[in-house]
Amino acid sequence: MYRSSEFDGSAAAFMGGGFMPSQTTQLPDSSSSSLLSSRNREARCLLALTVKQICELPSNDESNFVIDGVEVTNVTIVGRVCQKEDKASEYTFLVDDGTGQIECTRWVQERIDTDEAEGILVGKYVRVHGHLRGLQGRRFINVFSIRPITDFNEITSHFIECIYVHFYNKRIRLPGATTQSQLANSTMNTPLKGYQTAPLNQSSAYSSADGLNNVGQMILNFLQQPIYLTNEDGVHRNVVAQQLNIPMDKLMDELQSLVDNGFVYSTIDDDHFKSTVNA
Amino acid sequence: MDTSKPAIFVNGGLLPMHVQKRVRIVIQVLGSDRGAVIGKSTDDHQLTVKGTPPSVPLTNFVEVIGIADSEKSIQAEIWTNFGDTFDTYSYNQLCQLANGEYQLLFL
């Protein structure tokens, strides 16, 4: 069974660098805005998203965006610059990542910021980090950092990261929200029902209506006595035959049937048997 | 904010699914032939890219964004040099995911 805590460790190790929302991050309720902002400070994370995801985000008040159950504040995108506008204290870039276009605004005050923005040319691929904003149904990014891509594997890496973030938030972070049907090819699937270690009706009140006859039931009851349940080595078939006064061949038939149905298993050798019920 | 011109990640095998639509593909340049560039996709299909390449020389790997006009050719609008080395395996995997299970993130 794949433990989500193990996954968290490896997730932080190779991806996100602490930017992913933790297992314990819950979506804040719609309580007072001051409570919301104080929780924001701890729950804030950086999400890699496609422009299509950003544009499709529903929002009630244009400042709180939620995707896959996670609050969206800072985002990172990778795309081509299609347009560049240069005003006195701000640069506006229209970035197209293949799924859509979004306006990214970089406010500049110091020379170093201006140099960074001047270096971005139309037609270049860029990596943008910024804060997501909404106005009149449109989405904008207030850019903290915009820099040209030098290794184009970063494009592949970013989109795979978008897929990963989506998958992580939908499937791993909130395990109670998973649905069986969508996880067919996921190795991280933990079936909701779990593995059944023993049939549920395993008890001394076992009903013969389930397919085993009285002899089988008798053997099962015998093996389920506490003294035999606690013994790791099980019980020798001779003991069972003698105690229950059953012919050996009949006993072996019944035992085989019980083994096939998962009620009994052989232990140290083929002659010792034990019930699968936990002691 | 405009999502009207999306381009979907494709490789050679997925190109036939998107004929007459806008696609993006990374190819390894094999040569040019009568004004078109012949390239190999990340899943080893040979494809033809029509249109005028940029004035700068093409590197080994090039990304082309344009309209797929047949199952094996693209009318290019934008060419981007991706350098001489590129991880084709990962890009190929991305194409499969972007066209399959996670298509809703892209298109």
XYZ file of C-alpha atoms in Angstrom:
386
model
C 0.000 0.000 0.000
C 1.546 3.265 -1.083
C 1.882 5.571 1.884
C 1.180 9.210 1.223
C 3.781 10.242 3.799
C 6.538 8.479 1.882
C 5.388 10.202 -1.227
C 5.511 13.586 0.427
C 9.191 13.143 1.196
C 10.138 12.175 -2.300
C 7.886 14.844 -3.756
C 9.701 17.538 -1.812
C 13.046 16.061 -2.721
C 12.788 16.153 -6.460
C 10.130 18.659 -7.160
C 8.744 21.869 -5.857
C 11.498 22.557 -3.362
C 9.016 23.205 -0.619
C 6.641 25.071 -2.885
C 4.030 22.347 -2.974
C 1.086 22.547 -0.630
C 1.477 20.097 2.206
C -0.893 17.305 3.091
C -2.244 19.349 5.954
C -3.048 22.437 3.968
C -6.775 22.810 3.906
C -8.725 25.293 1.928
C -9.665 28.154 4.251
C -13.344 28.639 4.883
C -15.010 31.818 3.785
C -14.579 33.457 7.150
C -13.303 36.960 7.844
C -10.782 38.289 5.398
C -8.161 38.973 8.070
C -8.207 35.346 9.118
C -7.909 34.411 5.464
C -4.847 36.562 4.899
C -3.053 35.278 7.981
C -3.657 31.722 6.850
C -2.545 32.723 3.376
C 0.902 33.506 4.604
C 1.462 29.957 5.705
C -0.480 28.219 2.979
C 0.902 30.190 0.050
C 2.552 28.103 -2.591
C 3.916 28.446 -6.095
C 2.049 26.534 -8.757
C 3.175 25.635 -12.226
C 0.134 26.135 -14.441
C -0.787 26.390 -18.080
C -2.432 29.596 -19.257
C -5.551 27.618 -20.056
C -5.797 26.502 -16.427
C -5.316 30.077 -15.267
C -7.989 31.447 -17.553
C -10.451 28.789 -16.507
C -10.095 29.463 -12.808
C -13.398 30.370 -11.239
C -13.314 33.291 -8.884
C -15.935 35.009 -6.796
C -14.182 38.199 -5.916
C -11.274 38.426 -8.353
C -8.681 37.989 -5.654
C -9.155 34.462 -4.397
C -8.491 31.800 -6.961
C -8.753 28.115 -6.294
C -7.569 25.256 -8.448
C -7.944 21.589 -7.621
C -8.672 22.537 -4.044
C -5.560 24.656 -3.605
C -5.478 28.391 -3.257
C -3.603 30.070 -6.101
C -1.467 33.075 -5.326
C 1.853 32.734 -7.097
C 2.209 31.033 -10.423
C 4.933 30.169 -12.870
C 4.454 29.820 -16.602
C 6.681 29.200 -19.597
C 5.833 30.585 -23.011
C 6.761 32.768 -25.963
C 6.623 36.528 -25.805
C 4.276 37.695 -28.574
C 4.098 41.347 -27.655
C 6.080 43.723 -25.554
C 5.042 47.167 -24.360
C 7.463 49.508 -22.746
C 6.087 52.291 -20.580
C 7.968 54.420 -18.119
C 7.850 52.301 -15.005
C 6.359 49.088 -16.318
C 6.819 46.555 -19.051
C 3.899 44.495 -20.270
C 4.524 41.219 -22.032
C 1.922 39.083 -23.727
C 3.058 35.517 -23.131
C 1.701 32.626 -25.171
C 2.420 29.146 -23.859
C 0.558 27.226 -26.524
C -2.579 26.840 -24.414
C -3.462 30.524 -24.310
C -2.112 34.028 -23.894
C -1.837 36.090 -20.738
C -0.634 39.579 -19.940
C 2.334 39.785 -17.641
C 3.283 43.117 -16.136
C 6.717 43.820 -14.738
C 7.057 46.938 -12.632
C 10.535 48.344 -12.633
C 12.208 50.692 -10.202
C 15.884 49.890 -10.266
C 18.364 49.544 -13.057
C 18.714 45.825 -12.538
C 15.002 45.329 -13.124
C 15.109 47.449 -16.252
C 18.025 45.462 -17.618
C 16.161 42.245 -16.993
C 13.083 43.504 -18.812
C 15.048 45.005 -21.679
C 16.664 41.675 -22.310
C 13.341 40.040 -23.097
C 12.653 40.237 -26.810
C 9.552 39.351 -28.789
C 9.726 35.785 -30.002
C 11.830 34.569 -27.091
C 10.748 31.840 -24.737
C 10.603 33.027 -21.147
C 10.025 31.677 -17.654
C 7.697 33.911 -15.632
C 7.142 33.877 -11.889
C 4.458 36.153 -10.566
C 1.331 36.855 -8.626
C -1.996 36.070 -10.211
C -4.553 38.845 -10.415
C -7.988 39.138 -11.912
C -9.936 42.093 -13.221
C -13.309 42.061 -14.934
C -13.073 38.396 -15.741
C -9.588 38.650 -17.214
C -6.410 37.337 -15.657
C -3.084 39.075 -15.290
C 0.236 38.233 -13.746
C 2.229 40.722 -11.712
C 5.695 39.530 -12.498
C 8.398 39.031 -9.878
C 10.829 37.519 -12.332
C 10.916 37.063 -16.078
C 13.953 35.571 -17.711
C 14.774 34.000 -21.066
C 14.927 30.239 -21.416
C 18.333 28.991 -22.394
C 17.844 25.241 -22.152
C 14.702 24.287 -24.040
C 14.243 21.146 -22.029
C 12.823 23.578 -19.488
C 9.715 23.835 -21.658
C 9.148 20.093 -21.530
C 9.942 20.096 -17.827
C 7.485 22.885 -17.074
C 4.529 21.239 -18.772
C 5.255 17.934 -17.148
C 5.365 19.836 -13.877
C 1.921 21.320 -14.640
C 0.588 17.820 -15.152
C 2.258 16.687 -11.940
C 0.865 19.585 -9.884
C -2.615 18.916 -11.196
C -2.314 15.230 -10.466
C -0.822 15.833 -7.015
C -3.491 18.265 -5.927
C -6.355 16.217 -7.244
C -5.296 12.741 -6.316
C -2.602 12.638 -3.702
C -3.181 15.627 -1.462
C -6.801 14.849 -0.717
C -7.013 11.088 -0.789
C -10.600 11.102 0.347
C -11.594 12.869 -2.826
C -10.189 10.308 -5.227
C -12.428 8.346 -7.486
C -11.666 4.824 -8.561
C -12.457 5.156 -12.224
C -9.804 7.705 -13.091
C -6.798 5.959 -11.647
C -6.555 2.987 -13.932
C -2.981 3.576 -14.996
C -1.649 5.222 -11.891
C 0.840 3.364 -9.796
C -0.053 5.474 -6.806
C -3.589 4.196 -6.586
C -4.641 2.877 -3.225
C -7.991 1.178 -3.684
C -10.612 2.622 -1.449
C -11.755 -0.747 -0.177
C -8.262 -1.882 0.696
C -6.950 -5.365 0.658
C -9.101 -7.744 2.571
C -6.813 -9.899 4.670
C -9.526 -12.338 5.627
C -13.107 -12.880 4.645
C -15.362 -10.706 6.698
C -17.453 -13.555 7.906
C -14.535 -15.349 9.509
C -15.700 -16.152 12.990
C -17.007 -19.017 15.006
C -20.462 -17.954 13.894
C -19.535 -18.879 10.353
C -22.555 -19.837 8.334
C -22.600 -22.938 6.253
C -24.775 -21.144 3.726
C -21.586 -19.683 2.285
C -20.638 -22.935 0.635
C -18.747 -24.972 3.149
C -20.368 -27.914 4.731
C -20.596 -28.857 8.370
C -17.332 -30.769 8.405
C -15.491 -27.837 6.988
C -17.112 -25.614 9.539
C -16.133 -27.967 12.305
C -12.510 -27.991 11.214
C -12.517 -24.220 10.987
C -13.967 -23.853 14.442
C -11.353 -26.236 15.750
C -8.513 -24.282 14.201
C -9.935 -21.014 15.462
C -9.631 -21.955 19.092
C -7.329 -19.425 20.790
C -4.728 -22.029 21.695
C -4.227 -22.853 18.013
C -4.547 -19.312 16.730
C -1.616 -18.158 18.795
C 0.639 -20.992 17.758
C 2.630 -19.881 14.721
C 3.330 -23.433 13.633
C -0.330 -24.327 13.329
C -1.798 -27.726 14.017
C -0.732 -31.057 12.580
C -3.451 -32.706 10.542
C -3.192 -35.832 12.628
C -4.213 -33.820 15.666
C -7.213 -32.429 13.854
C -8.263 -35.835 12.577
C -7.913 -37.398 15.965
C -9.691 -34.635 17.888
C -12.583 -34.383 15.493
C -12.719 -38.040 14.636
C -12.611 -37.483 10.867
C -11.039 -39.919 8.377
C -7.763 -38.557 7.006
C -8.780 -38.458 3.353
C -11.972 -36.574 4.190
C -10.006 -34.237 6.393
C -7.506 -33.501 3.619
C -10.314 -32.806 1.163
C -11.917 -30.396 3.544
C -8.628 -28.730 4.391
C -7.839 -28.272 0.724
C -11.221 -26.639 0.227
C -10.610 -24.347 3.172
C -7.177 -23.421 1.807
C -8.632 -22.698 -1.627
C -11.160 -20.381 -0.066
C -8.604 -18.582 2.019
C -9.780 -19.690 5.458
C -6.783 -21.852 6.265
C -3.135 -22.051 5.194
C -0.284 -24.464 5.642
C 2.578 -23.320 7.831
C 5.869 -25.100 8.532
C 5.115 -27.984 6.173
C 2.238 -29.502 4.235
C 0.935 -31.250 7.329
C 0.477 -28.241 9.577
C -2.444 -25.889 9.146
C -3.570 -22.636 10.682
C -6.606 -20.420 10.372
C -6.108 -17.127 8.556
C -7.950 -15.200 11.254
C -5.605 -13.052 13.328
C -5.104 -14.250 16.885
C -6.197 37.078 -22.381
C -6.873 34.974 -25.417
C -7.166 31.252 -25.708
C -8.299 31.252 -29.304
C -5.098 30.049 -30.866
C -3.907 27.114 -28.836
C -1.332 24.765 -30.329
C -1.268 21.201 -29.117
C 1.925 19.211 -28.504
C 2.255 16.504 -31.128
C 4.734 13.980 -32.375
C 4.682 12.100 -35.645
C 2.214 9.520 -34.424
C -0.232 12.077 -33.055
C -0.088 14.501 -35.982
C -2.814 12.693 -37.991
C -5.252 13.357 -35.149
C -4.883 17.114 -35.578
C -4.963 17.731 -39.316
C -6.146 21.272 -40.133
C -5.459 22.330 -36.553
C -2.726 24.337 -34.932
C 0.057 22.160 -33.568
C 3.525 22.486 -32.090
C 6.206 19.922 -32.656
C 9.928 19.538 -32.084
C 11.791 17.966 -34.970
C 15.354 17.000 -35.617
C 16.388 18.581 -38.890
C 17.481 16.042 -41.484
C 17.753 18.363 -44.453
C 15.802 20.536 -46.833
C 14.115 19.628 -50.065
C 12.521 22.012 -52.594
C 11.953 24.778 -50.107
C 10.639 22.547 -47.361
C 12.507 21.214 -44.361
C 12.572 17.477 -43.745
C 12.724 16.500 -40.131
C 12.366 13.581 -37.793
C 9.861 13.775 -34.969
C 10.548 12.663 -31.409
C 8.973 9.302 -32.200
C 11.066 8.801 -35.342
C 8.496 9.699 -37.984
C 9.735 11.632 -40.976
C 7.802 14.841 -41.539
C 7.867 17.763 -43.937
C 7.708 21.332 -42.754
C 6.677 23.945 -45.313
C 7.070 27.669 -45.055
C 10.000 30.032 -44.853
C 12.492 29.300 -42.118
C 13.982 32.261 -40.311
C 17.080 33.937 -41.648
C 19.266 32.458 -38.913
C 20.596 28.976 -39.607
C 18.572 26.159 -38.110
C 20.042 24.215 -35.208
C 19.784 20.444 -34.923
C 16.450 20.633 -33.105
C 13.761 23.071 -34.096
C 10.319 23.723 -32.740
C 7.700 24.452 -35.338
C 4.296 25.918 -34.602
C 1.801 25.906 -37.404
C -1.158 24.236 -39.061
C -0.989 20.540 -39.847
C -1.965 20.304 -43.475
C -1.651 16.560 -43.838
C -0.728 13.539 -41.768
C 2.934 14.050 -42.476
C 3.377 17.756 -43.043
C 2.961 21.083 -41.341
C 2.609 24.600 -42.671
C 4.861 26.452 -40.306
C 4.134 29.886 -38.873
C 6.762 30.102 -36.156
C 10.177 28.496 -36.070
C 12.289 28.383 -32.911
C 15.771 26.985 -32.679
C 15.991 24.574 -29.781
C 19.701 23.979 -29.964
C 21.813 20.983 -30.791
C 20.777 18.772 -27.907
C 17.277 18.054 -26.689
C 15.611 15.394 -24.587
C 13.366 13.791 -27.183
C 12.212 11.002 -24.906
C 10.702 13.356 -22.332
C 9.130 15.510 -25.016
C 7.567 12.426 -26.543
C 6.129 11.413 -23.200
C 4.740 14.924 -22.775
C 2.997 14.639 -26.160
C 1.338 11.392 -25.083
C 0.144 12.892 -21.805
C -1.010 16.170 -23.333
C -3.111 14.319 -25.889
C -4.364 11.694 -23.521
C -5.250 11.809 -19.911
C -4.333 15.461 -19.315
C -5.705 17.018 -22.451
C -7.958 19.257 -20.399
C -4.951 21.178 -19.125
C -3.870 22.047 -22.644
C -6.793 22.299 -25.013
